[in-house]
Amino acid sequence: PQPVSESLHRGPAMDAAPLFGGGGGAAPASSDVGPAAALVLASTFELVAAASLSSTAGIAAGAVSAALSGLLLALTLAVKLPTPLPATFAPNATRFLLAWWSLACLGLTFTGPFTTLGNGHLSTWGALFASVAAALPYSGHLARAVDRFVRLAKGDFGLLLLLCIGSAVVALQAFCSYVHSRSGVDAWALAVGLVSAAGCGGLLSQPGLAAQQARIVSLATAGWWTQGLVITFLPHDFTRTVNGFLAVWTCILLSLVLLNSTAGG
């Protein structure tokens, strides 16, 4: 039988999208109004936030996305345009916007100017999630990837998978902060994130070993991330960023949940 998430997101448009393994393009369905409208709103917020900080990169990210998502929204609402758009516009545009906001998130929220909490940071991440939702009806590959991730996250090693991802985010933000500050605290956070991500990744590749040594693994991760708790109290570039601070606390909490899950073992 067809996976649940795939059955929810697949449609004629997905099978027809040439950029994702299909043939031609199809007009968006009315159910796609939500993601398109969210993209327009998030792009506009990001554009205004970037303009207030005179960020050229941020202004470009928001302006391009607002224009494309505005056209996409017009298609979903069946607005009559002066020049009809080609049938392949929607799949092409959603694919582009997904790549666009993936790069924008990496650049704008990890290096600047949206590293701290504010409209710019929230709208950038919001635009990324909206672009994923907008692309789902046109991409069988993306729908299957999302479905697989959800199933893995709900599986026996879901906590370890999420901890691996959180650790990678810690390492990435710490690296970006270290390049800017050359701070010992940022280097420490980088080492903590890298070791944790590598360890979790190695265990995920050896599920038998991870299951056999579950108690030792949980004790090791919880002990390792006590360093993260110390880092959160040190005022440096890394801990001032939203991505870094939240990722560290996410890893701390996940390690404690993992420890609790093996308490009876």
PDB file of C-alpha atoms in Angstrom:
ATOM      1  CA  PRO A   1       0.000   0.000   0.000  1.00  0.00           C
ATOM      2  CA  GLN A   2       1.044   3.599  -0.555  1.00  0.00           C
ATOM      3  CA  PRO A   3       2.729   5.344   2.446  1.00  0.00           C
ATOM      4  CA  VAL A   4       0.416   7.660   4.335  1.00  0.00           C
ATOM      5  CA  SER A   5       2.409  10.846   3.812  1.00  0.00           C
ATOM      6  CA  GLU A   6       2.896  10.054   0.136  1.00  0.00           C
ATOM      7  CA  SER A   7      -0.824   9.490  -0.368  1.00  0.00           C
ATOM      8  CA  LEU A   8      -1.490  12.812   1.332  1.00  0.00           C
ATOM      9  CA  HIS A   9       0.960  14.770  -0.796  1.00  0.00           C
ATOM     10  CA  ARG A  10       1.054  12.960  -4.135  1.00  0.00           C
ATOM     11  CA  GLY A  11      -1.185  14.113  -6.913  1.00  0.00           C
ATOM     12  CA  PRO A  12      -1.287  14.582 -10.673  1.00  0.00           C
ATOM     13  CA  ALA A  13       1.014  17.586 -10.361  1.00  0.00           C
ATOM     14  CA  MET A  14       3.719  15.514  -8.666  1.00  0.00           C
ATOM     15  CA  ASP A  15       3.719  12.769 -11.278  1.00  0.00           C
ATOM     16  CA  ALA A  16       3.761  15.381 -14.016  1.00  0.00           C
ATOM     17  CA  ALA A  17       6.610  17.504 -12.654  1.00  0.00           C
ATOM     18  CA  PRO A  18       9.636  17.079 -14.970  1.00  0.00           C
ATOM     19  CA  LEU A  19      12.140  18.285 -12.394  1.00  0.00           C
ATOM     20  CA  PHE A  20      11.248  15.486 -10.010  1.00  0.00           C
ATOM     21  CA  GLY A  21      11.163  12.519 -12.327  1.00  0.00           C
ATOM     22  CA  GLY A  22       7.797  13.032 -14.051  1.00  0.00           C
ATOM     23  CA  GLY A  23       6.695  14.299 -17.405  1.00  0.00           C
ATOM     24  CA  GLY A  24       5.013  17.730 -17.695  1.00  0.00           C
ATOM     25  CA  GLY A  25       3.717  20.247 -15.177  1.00  0.00           C
ATOM     26  CA  ALA A  26       0.233  20.684 -13.786  1.00  0.00           C
ATOM     27  CA  ALA A  27      -1.569  23.632 -12.316  1.00  0.00           C
ATOM     28  CA  PRO A  28      -1.559  23.818  -8.524  1.00  0.00           C
ATOM     29  CA  ALA A  29      -4.606  22.592  -6.656  1.00  0.00           C
ATOM     30  CA  SER A  30      -6.612  24.838  -4.368  1.00  0.00           C
ATOM     31  CA  SER A  31      -5.203  22.876  -1.407  1.00  0.00           C
ATOM     32  CA  ASP A  32      -1.806  24.451  -2.198  1.00  0.00           C
ATOM     33  CA  VAL A  33      -3.048  27.931  -1.264  1.00  0.00           C
ATOM     34  CA  GLY A  34      -1.832  27.593   2.337  1.00  0.00           C
ATOM     35  CA  PRO A  35       1.874  26.981   1.598  1.00  0.00           C
ATOM     36  CA  ALA A  36       1.905  29.623  -1.153  1.00  0.00           C
ATOM     37  CA  ALA A  37       0.250  32.211   1.098  1.00  0.00           C
ATOM     38  CA  ALA A  38       2.645  31.350   3.936  1.00  0.00           C
ATOM     39  CA  LEU A  39       5.579  31.828   1.570  1.00  0.00           C
ATOM     40  CA  VAL A  40       4.318  35.243   0.507  1.00  0.00           C
ATOM     41  CA  LEU A  41       3.851  36.309   4.127  1.00  0.00           C
ATOM     42  CA  ALA A  42       7.200  34.941   5.350  1.00  0.00           C
ATOM     43  CA  SER A  43       9.050  36.436   2.366  1.00  0.00           C
ATOM     44  CA  THR A  44       7.493  39.840   3.015  1.00  0.00           C
ATOM     45  CA  PHE A  45       8.409  39.769   6.710  1.00  0.00           C
ATOM     46  CA  GLU A  46      11.955  38.713   5.883  1.00  0.00           C
ATOM     47  CA  LEU A  47      12.252  41.441   3.252  1.00  0.00           C
ATOM     48  CA  VAL A  48      11.132  44.147   5.678  1.00  0.00           C
ATOM     49  CA  ALA A  49      13.456  42.837   8.401  1.00  0.00           C
ATOM     50  CA  ALA A  50      16.391  42.749   5.981  1.00  0.00           C
ATOM     51  CA  ALA A  51      15.638  46.260   4.728  1.00  0.00           C
ATOM     52  CA  SER A  52      15.615  47.572   8.300  1.00  0.00           C
ATOM     53  CA  LEU A  53      19.151  46.201   8.714  1.00  0.00           C
ATOM     54  CA  SER A  54      20.298  47.228   5.221  1.00  0.00           C
ATOM     55  CA  SER A  55      21.205  43.626   4.440  1.00  0.00           C
ATOM     56  CA  THR A  56      21.680  43.231   0.693  1.00  0.00           C
ATOM     57  CA  ALA A  57      21.613  39.432   0.854  1.00  0.00           C
ATOM     58  CA  GLY A  58      18.488  39.447   3.000  1.00  0.00           C
ATOM     59  CA  ILE A  59      16.708  41.919   0.731  1.00  0.00           C
ATOM     60  CA  ALA A  60      17.538  39.800  -2.318  1.00  0.00           C
ATOM     61  CA  ALA A  61      16.298  36.628  -0.608  1.00  0.00           C
ATOM     62  CA  GLY A  62      12.980  38.173   0.354  1.00  0.00           C
ATOM     63  CA  ALA A  63      12.374  40.076  -2.881  1.00  0.00           C
ATOM     64  CA  VAL A  64      12.968  37.114  -5.217  1.00  0.00           C
ATOM     65  CA  SER A  65      10.870  34.809  -3.050  1.00  0.00           C
ATOM     66  CA  ALA A  66       8.039  37.305  -2.664  1.00  0.00           C
ATOM     67  CA  ALA A  67       7.815  37.711  -6.442  1.00  0.00           C
ATOM     68  CA  LEU A  68       7.836  33.989  -7.227  1.00  0.00           C
ATOM     69  CA  SER A  69       5.557  32.969  -4.365  1.00  0.00           C
ATOM     70  CA  GLY A  70       3.171  35.788  -5.317  1.00  0.00           C
ATOM     71  CA  LEU A  71       2.856  34.316  -8.803  1.00  0.00           C
ATOM     72  CA  LEU A  72       2.444  30.857  -7.304  1.00  0.00           C
ATOM     73  CA  LEU A  73      -0.338  32.133  -5.051  1.00  0.00           C
ATOM     74  CA  ALA A  74      -2.027  33.761  -8.038  1.00  0.00           C
ATOM     75  CA  LEU A  75      -2.000  30.394  -9.809  1.00  0.00           C
ATOM     76  CA  THR A  76      -3.515  28.565  -6.854  1.00  0.00           C
ATOM     77  CA  LEU A  77      -6.274  31.183  -6.628  1.00  0.00           C
ATOM     78  CA  ALA A  78      -6.847  30.925 -10.390  1.00  0.00           C
ATOM     79  CA  VAL A  79      -6.187  34.638 -10.842  1.00  0.00           C
ATOM     80  CA  LYS A  80      -6.188  35.624 -14.507  1.00  0.00           C
ATOM     81  CA  LEU A  81      -2.741  37.008 -15.334  1.00  0.00           C
ATOM     82  CA  PRO A  82      -1.937  39.300 -18.301  1.00  0.00           C
ATOM     83  CA  THR A  83       0.498  36.662 -19.594  1.00  0.00           C
ATOM     84  CA  PRO A  84      -0.409  33.016 -18.881  1.00  0.00           C
ATOM     85  CA  LEU A  85       2.317  31.098 -17.063  1.00  0.00           C
ATOM     86  CA  PRO A  86       3.612  27.819 -18.503  1.00  0.00           C
ATOM     87  CA  ALA A  87       2.360  24.569 -17.004  1.00  0.00           C
ATOM     88  CA  THR A  88       5.833  23.850 -15.649  1.00  0.00           C
ATOM     89  CA  PHE A  89       6.002  27.100 -13.664  1.00  0.00           C
ATOM     90  CA  ALA A  90       4.681  25.699 -10.371  1.00  0.00           C
ATOM     91  CA  PRO A  91       7.032  22.677 -10.107  1.00  0.00           C
ATOM     92  CA  ASN A  92      10.001  24.763 -11.289  1.00  0.00           C
ATOM     93  CA  ALA A  93       9.214  27.627  -8.917  1.00  0.00           C
ATOM     94  CA  THR A  94       8.683  25.429  -5.863  1.00  0.00           C
ATOM     95  CA  ARG A  95      11.905  23.547  -6.520  1.00  0.00           C
ATOM     96  CA  PHE A  96      13.805  26.802  -6.879  1.00  0.00           C
ATOM     97  CA  LEU A  97      12.254  28.293  -3.724  1.00  0.00           C
ATOM     98  CA  LEU A  98      13.152  25.208  -1.689  1.00  0.00           C
ATOM     99  CA  ALA A  99      16.798  25.470  -2.758  1.00  0.00           C
ATOM    100  CA  TRP A 100      16.695  29.269  -2.367  1.00  0.00           C
ATOM    101  CA  TRP A 101      15.500  29.226   1.235  1.00  0.00           C
ATOM    102  CA  SER A 102      17.772  26.324   2.187  1.00  0.00           C
ATOM    103  CA  LEU A 103      20.754  28.453   1.201  1.00  0.00           C
ATOM    104  CA  ALA A 104      19.201  31.584   2.716  1.00  0.00           C
ATOM    105  CA  CYS A 105      18.728  29.862   6.077  1.00  0.00           C
ATOM    106  CA  LEU A 106      22.334  28.721   6.091  1.00  0.00           C
ATOM    107  CA  GLY A 107      23.610  32.158   5.217  1.00  0.00           C
ATOM    108  CA  LEU A 108      21.237  34.494   7.041  1.00  0.00           C
ATOM    109  CA  THR A 109      20.575  32.646  10.314  1.00  0.00           C
ATOM    110  CA  PHE A 110      23.956  30.996  10.874  1.00  0.00           C
ATOM    111  CA  THR A 111      26.260  33.854   9.822  1.00  0.00           C
ATOM    112  CA  GLY A 112      24.042  36.939   9.859  1.00  0.00           C
ATOM    113  CA  PRO A 113      22.269  39.233  10.031  1.00  0.00           C
ATOM    114  CA  PHE A 114      19.485  37.092  11.539  1.00  0.00           C
ATOM    115  CA  THR A 115      21.439  35.132  14.142  1.00  0.00           C
ATOM    116  CA  THR A 116      19.488  36.563  17.090  1.00  0.00           C
ATOM    117  CA  LEU A 117      15.782  36.256  17.833  1.00  0.00           C
ATOM    118  CA  GLY A 118      13.592  38.546  15.764  1.00  0.00           C
ATOM    119  CA  ASN A 119      11.244  38.783  12.802  1.00  0.00           C
ATOM    120  CA  GLY A 120      14.094  38.161  10.380  1.00  0.00           C
ATOM    121  CA  HIS A 121      15.148  34.899  11.999  1.00  0.00           C
ATOM    122  CA  LEU A 122      11.619  33.552  12.416  1.00  0.00           C
ATOM    123  CA  SER A 123      10.459  34.536   8.927  1.00  0.00           C
ATOM    124  CA  THR A 124      13.540  33.007   7.290  1.00  0.00           C
ATOM    125  CA  TRP A 125      12.939  29.643   8.929  1.00  0.00           C
ATOM    126  CA  GLY A 126       9.208  30.010   8.289  1.00  0.00           C
ATOM    127  CA  ALA A 127       9.883  30.542   4.596  1.00  0.00           C
ATOM    128  CA  LEU A 128      12.018  27.389   4.493  1.00  0.00           C
ATOM    129  CA  PHE A 129       9.279  25.249   6.033  1.00  0.00           C
ATOM    130  CA  ALA A 130       6.663  26.840   3.767  1.00  0.00           C
ATOM    131  CA  SER A 131       8.824  26.097   0.723  1.00  0.00           C
ATOM    132  CA  VAL A 132       9.017  22.431   1.755  1.00  0.00           C
ATOM    133  CA  ALA A 133       5.225  22.303   2.051  1.00  0.00           C
ATOM    134  CA  ALA A 134       4.827  24.048  -1.310  1.00  0.00           C
ATOM    135  CA  ALA A 135       7.187  21.606  -3.048  1.00  0.00           C
ATOM    136  CA  LEU A 136       5.649  18.420  -1.644  1.00  0.00           C
ATOM    137  CA  PRO A 137       2.766  18.127  -4.168  1.00  0.00           C
ATOM    138  CA  TYR A 138       5.264  18.227  -7.049  1.00  0.00           C
ATOM    139  CA  SER A 139       8.052  15.986  -5.777  1.00  0.00           C
ATOM    140  CA  GLY A 140       7.702  12.269  -5.258  1.00  0.00           C
ATOM    141  CA  HIS A 141      11.325  12.148  -4.098  1.00  0.00           C
ATOM    142  CA  LEU A 142      10.744  14.835  -1.469  1.00  0.00           C
ATOM    143  CA  ALA A 143       7.504  13.231  -0.257  1.00  0.00           C
ATOM    144  CA  ARG A 144       9.235   9.858   0.116  1.00  0.00           C
ATOM    145  CA  ALA A 145      12.174  11.489   1.915  1.00  0.00           C
ATOM    146  CA  VAL A 146       9.838  13.232   4.376  1.00  0.00           C
ATOM    147  CA  ASP A 147       7.901  10.004   4.898  1.00  0.00           C
ATOM    148  CA  ARG A 148      11.108   8.066   5.543  1.00  0.00           C
ATOM    149  CA  PHE A 149      12.390  10.674   7.985  1.00  0.00           C
ATOM    150  CA  VAL A 150       9.121  10.641   9.937  1.00  0.00           C
ATOM    151  CA  ARG A 151       9.156   6.842  10.139  1.00  0.00           C
ATOM    152  CA  LEU A 152      12.787   6.814  11.292  1.00  0.00           C
ATOM    153  CA  ALA A 153      12.126   9.541  13.858  1.00  0.00           C
ATOM    154  CA  LYS A 154       9.247   7.469  15.279  1.00  0.00           C
ATOM    155  CA  GLY A 155      11.308   4.276  15.256  1.00  0.00           C
ATOM    156  CA  ASP A 156      13.528   2.631  17.837  1.00  0.00           C
ATOM    157  CA  PHE A 157      16.447   4.936  17.049  1.00  0.00           C
ATOM    158  CA  GLY A 158      14.452   8.132  16.595  1.00  0.00           C
ATOM    159  CA  LEU A 159      15.989   9.874  19.606  1.00  0.00           C
ATOM    160  CA  LEU A 160      19.471   9.038  18.376  1.00  0.00           C
ATOM    161  CA  LEU A 161      18.624  10.369  14.907  1.00  0.00           C
ATOM    162  CA  LEU A 162      17.281  13.644  16.301  1.00  0.00           C
ATOM    163  CA  LEU A 163      20.304  13.950  18.591  1.00  0.00           C
ATOM    164  CA  CYS A 164      22.585  13.472  15.596  1.00  0.00           C
ATOM    165  CA  ILE A 165      20.805  16.254  13.695  1.00  0.00           C
ATOM    166  CA  GLY A 166      20.834  18.567  16.717  1.00  0.00           C
ATOM    167  CA  SER A 167      24.538  17.928  17.244  1.00  0.00           C
ATOM    168  CA  ALA A 168      25.238  18.764  13.599  1.00  0.00           C
ATOM    169  CA  VAL A 169      23.384  22.082  13.992  1.00  0.00           C
ATOM    170  CA  VAL A 170      25.450  22.840  17.111  1.00  0.00           C
ATOM    171  CA  ALA A 171      28.663  22.094  15.217  1.00  0.00           C
ATOM    172  CA  LEU A 172      27.655  24.206  12.212  1.00  0.00           C
ATOM    173  CA  GLN A 173      26.670  27.239  14.285  1.00  0.00           C
ATOM    174  CA  ALA A 174      29.756  26.891  16.482  1.00  0.00           C
ATOM    175  CA  PHE A 175      31.975  26.797  13.381  1.00  0.00           C
ATOM    176  CA  CYS A 176      30.339  29.934  11.960  1.00  0.00           C
ATOM    177  CA  SER A 177      30.723  31.699  15.303  1.00  0.00           C
ATOM    178  CA  TYR A 178      34.334  30.570  15.695  1.00  0.00           C
ATOM    179  CA  VAL A 179      35.274  31.900  12.251  1.00  0.00           C
ATOM    180  CA  HIS A 180      34.009  35.301  13.386  1.00  0.00           C
ATOM    181  CA  SER A 181      35.276  35.393  16.980  1.00  0.00           C
ATOM    182  CA  ARG A 182      38.092  32.824  17.324  1.00  0.00           C
ATOM    183  CA  SER A 183      36.735  32.249  20.821  1.00  0.00           C
ATOM    184  CA  GLY A 184      37.740  29.248  22.928  1.00  0.00           C
ATOM    185  CA  VAL A 185      34.106  28.755  23.962  1.00  0.00           C
ATOM    186  CA  ASP A 186      33.012  28.585  20.334  1.00  0.00           C
ATOM    187  CA  ALA A 187      35.780  26.067  19.619  1.00  0.00           C
ATOM    188  CA  TRP A 188      34.634  24.016  22.615  1.00  0.00           C
ATOM    189  CA  ALA A 189      31.029  24.035  21.352  1.00  0.00           C
ATOM    190  CA  LEU A 190      32.297  22.982  17.913  1.00  0.00           C
ATOM    191  CA  ALA A 191      34.154  20.010  19.403  1.00  0.00           C
ATOM    192  CA  VAL A 192      31.143  18.962  21.503  1.00  0.00           C
ATOM    193  CA  GLY A 193      28.831  19.080  18.496  1.00  0.00           C
ATOM    194  CA  LEU A 194      31.223  17.300  16.125  1.00  0.00           C
ATOM    195  CA  VAL A 195      32.005  14.445  18.507  1.00  0.00           C
ATOM    196  CA  SER A 196      28.325  13.946  19.325  1.00  0.00           C
ATOM    197  CA  ALA A 197      27.252  14.024  15.667  1.00  0.00           C
ATOM    198  CA  ALA A 198      30.004  11.587  14.668  1.00  0.00           C
ATOM    199  CA  GLY A 199      29.191   9.251  17.554  1.00  0.00           C
ATOM    200  CA  CYS A 200      25.458   9.255  16.895  1.00  0.00           C
ATOM    201  CA  GLY A 201      26.042   8.794  13.169  1.00  0.00           C
ATOM    202  CA  GLY A 202      28.305   5.843  13.804  1.00  0.00           C
ATOM    203  CA  LEU A 203      25.764   4.211  16.102  1.00  0.00           C
ATOM    204  CA  LEU A 204      22.966   4.755  13.588  1.00  0.00           C
ATOM    205  CA  SER A 205      25.055   2.897  11.014  1.00  0.00           C
ATOM    206  CA  GLN A 206      25.424   0.015  13.503  1.00  0.00           C
ATOM    207  CA  PRO A 207      21.886  -0.430  14.913  1.00  0.00           C
ATOM    208  CA  GLY A 208      22.723  -3.822  16.408  1.00  0.00           C
ATOM    209  CA  LEU A 209      25.537  -2.370  18.484  1.00  0.00           C
ATOM    210  CA  ALA A 210      23.406   0.616  19.492  1.00  0.00           C
ATOM    211  CA  ALA A 211      20.605  -1.697  20.705  1.00  0.00           C
ATOM    212  CA  GLN A 212      23.007  -3.999  22.542  1.00  0.00           C
ATOM    213  CA  GLN A 213      24.761  -1.136  24.336  1.00  0.00           C
ATOM    214  CA  ALA A 214      21.714   1.109  24.745  1.00  0.00           C
ATOM    215  CA  ARG A 215      22.308   1.828  28.433  1.00  0.00           C
ATOM    216  CA  ILE A 216      25.970   2.692  27.935  1.00  0.00           C
ATOM    217  CA  VAL A 217      25.096   4.873  24.949  1.00  0.00           C
ATOM    218  CA  SER A 218      22.469   6.798  26.901  1.00  0.00           C
ATOM    219  CA  LEU A 219      24.815   7.335  29.858  1.00  0.00           C
ATOM    220  CA  ALA A 220      27.590   8.497  27.543  1.00  0.00           C
ATOM    221  CA  THR A 221      25.409  10.978  25.653  1.00  0.00           C
ATOM    222  CA  ALA A 222      23.859  12.403  28.809  1.00  0.00           C
ATOM    223  CA  GLY A 223      27.289  12.788  30.377  1.00  0.00           C
ATOM    224  CA  TRP A 224      28.720  14.337  27.223  1.00  0.00           C
ATOM    225  CA  TRP A 225      25.995  16.938  26.945  1.00  0.00           C
ATOM    226  CA  THR A 226      26.518  18.194  30.496  1.00  0.00           C
ATOM    227  CA  GLN A 227      29.227  20.219  28.764  1.00  0.00           C
ATOM    228  CA  GLY A 228      26.481  21.811  26.728  1.00  0.00           C
ATOM    229  CA  LEU A 229      24.789  22.962  29.912  1.00  0.00           C
ATOM    230  CA  VAL A 230      27.993  24.710  30.983  1.00  0.00           C
ATOM    231  CA  ILE A 231      28.387  26.306  27.545  1.00  0.00           C
ATOM    232  CA  THR A 232      24.904  27.863  27.680  1.00  0.00           C
ATOM    233  CA  PHE A 233      25.977  29.933  30.702  1.00  0.00           C
ATOM    234  CA  LEU A 234      29.025  31.397  28.939  1.00  0.00           C
ATOM    235  CA  PRO A 235      28.294  34.670  27.091  1.00  0.00           C
ATOM    236  CA  HIS A 236      30.021  34.290  23.722  1.00  0.00           C
ATOM    237  CA  ASP A 237      29.069  34.581  20.051  1.00  0.00           C
ATOM    238  CA  PHE A 238      27.785  31.025  19.856  1.00  0.00           C
ATOM    239  CA  THR A 239      25.443  31.238  22.842  1.00  0.00           C
ATOM    240  CA  ARG A 240      24.062  34.550  21.607  1.00  0.00           C
ATOM    241  CA  THR A 241      22.719  32.893  18.455  1.00  0.00           C
ATOM    242  CA  VAL A 242      19.231  31.402  18.375  1.00  0.00           C
ATOM    243  CA  ASN A 243      20.327  28.367  16.348  1.00  0.00           C
ATOM    244  CA  GLY A 244      23.207  27.546  18.669  1.00  0.00           C
ATOM    245  CA  PHE A 245      21.427  28.127  21.965  1.00  0.00           C
ATOM    246  CA  LEU A 246      18.291  26.191  21.005  1.00  0.00           C
ATOM    247  CA  ALA A 247      20.278  23.365  19.406  1.00  0.00           C
ATOM    248  CA  VAL A 248      22.376  22.876  22.549  1.00  0.00           C
ATOM    249  CA  TRP A 249      19.305  22.755  24.774  1.00  0.00           C
ATOM    250  CA  THR A 250      17.580  20.407  22.331  1.00  0.00           C
ATOM    251  CA  CYS A 251      20.557  18.043  22.534  1.00  0.00           C
ATOM    252  CA  ILE A 252      20.625  18.250  26.334  1.00  0.00           C
ATOM    253  CA  LEU A 253      16.933  17.406  26.594  1.00  0.00           C
ATOM    254  CA  LEU A 254      17.165  14.612  23.995  1.00  0.00           C
ATOM    255  CA  SER A 255      20.080  13.045  25.856  1.00  0.00           C
ATOM    256  CA  LEU A 256      18.056  13.096  29.091  1.00  0.00           C
ATOM    257  CA  VAL A 257      15.026  11.561  27.374  1.00  0.00           C
ATOM    258  CA  LEU A 258      17.299   8.893  25.909  1.00  0.00           C
ATOM    259  CA  LEU A 259      18.734   8.225  29.358  1.00  0.00           C
ATOM    260  CA  ASN A 260      15.258   7.940  30.843  1.00  0.00           C
ATOM    261  CA  SER A 261      14.140   5.564  28.072  1.00  0.00           C
ATOM    262  CA  THR A 262      16.856   3.078  29.039  1.00  0.00           C
ATOM    263  CA  ALA A 263      16.470   3.485  32.809  1.00  0.00           C
ATOM    264  CA  GLY A 264      14.788   0.114  33.158  1.00  0.00           C
ATOM    265  CA  GLY A 265      17.477  -1.658  31.123  1.00  0.00           C
TER     266      GLY A 265
END
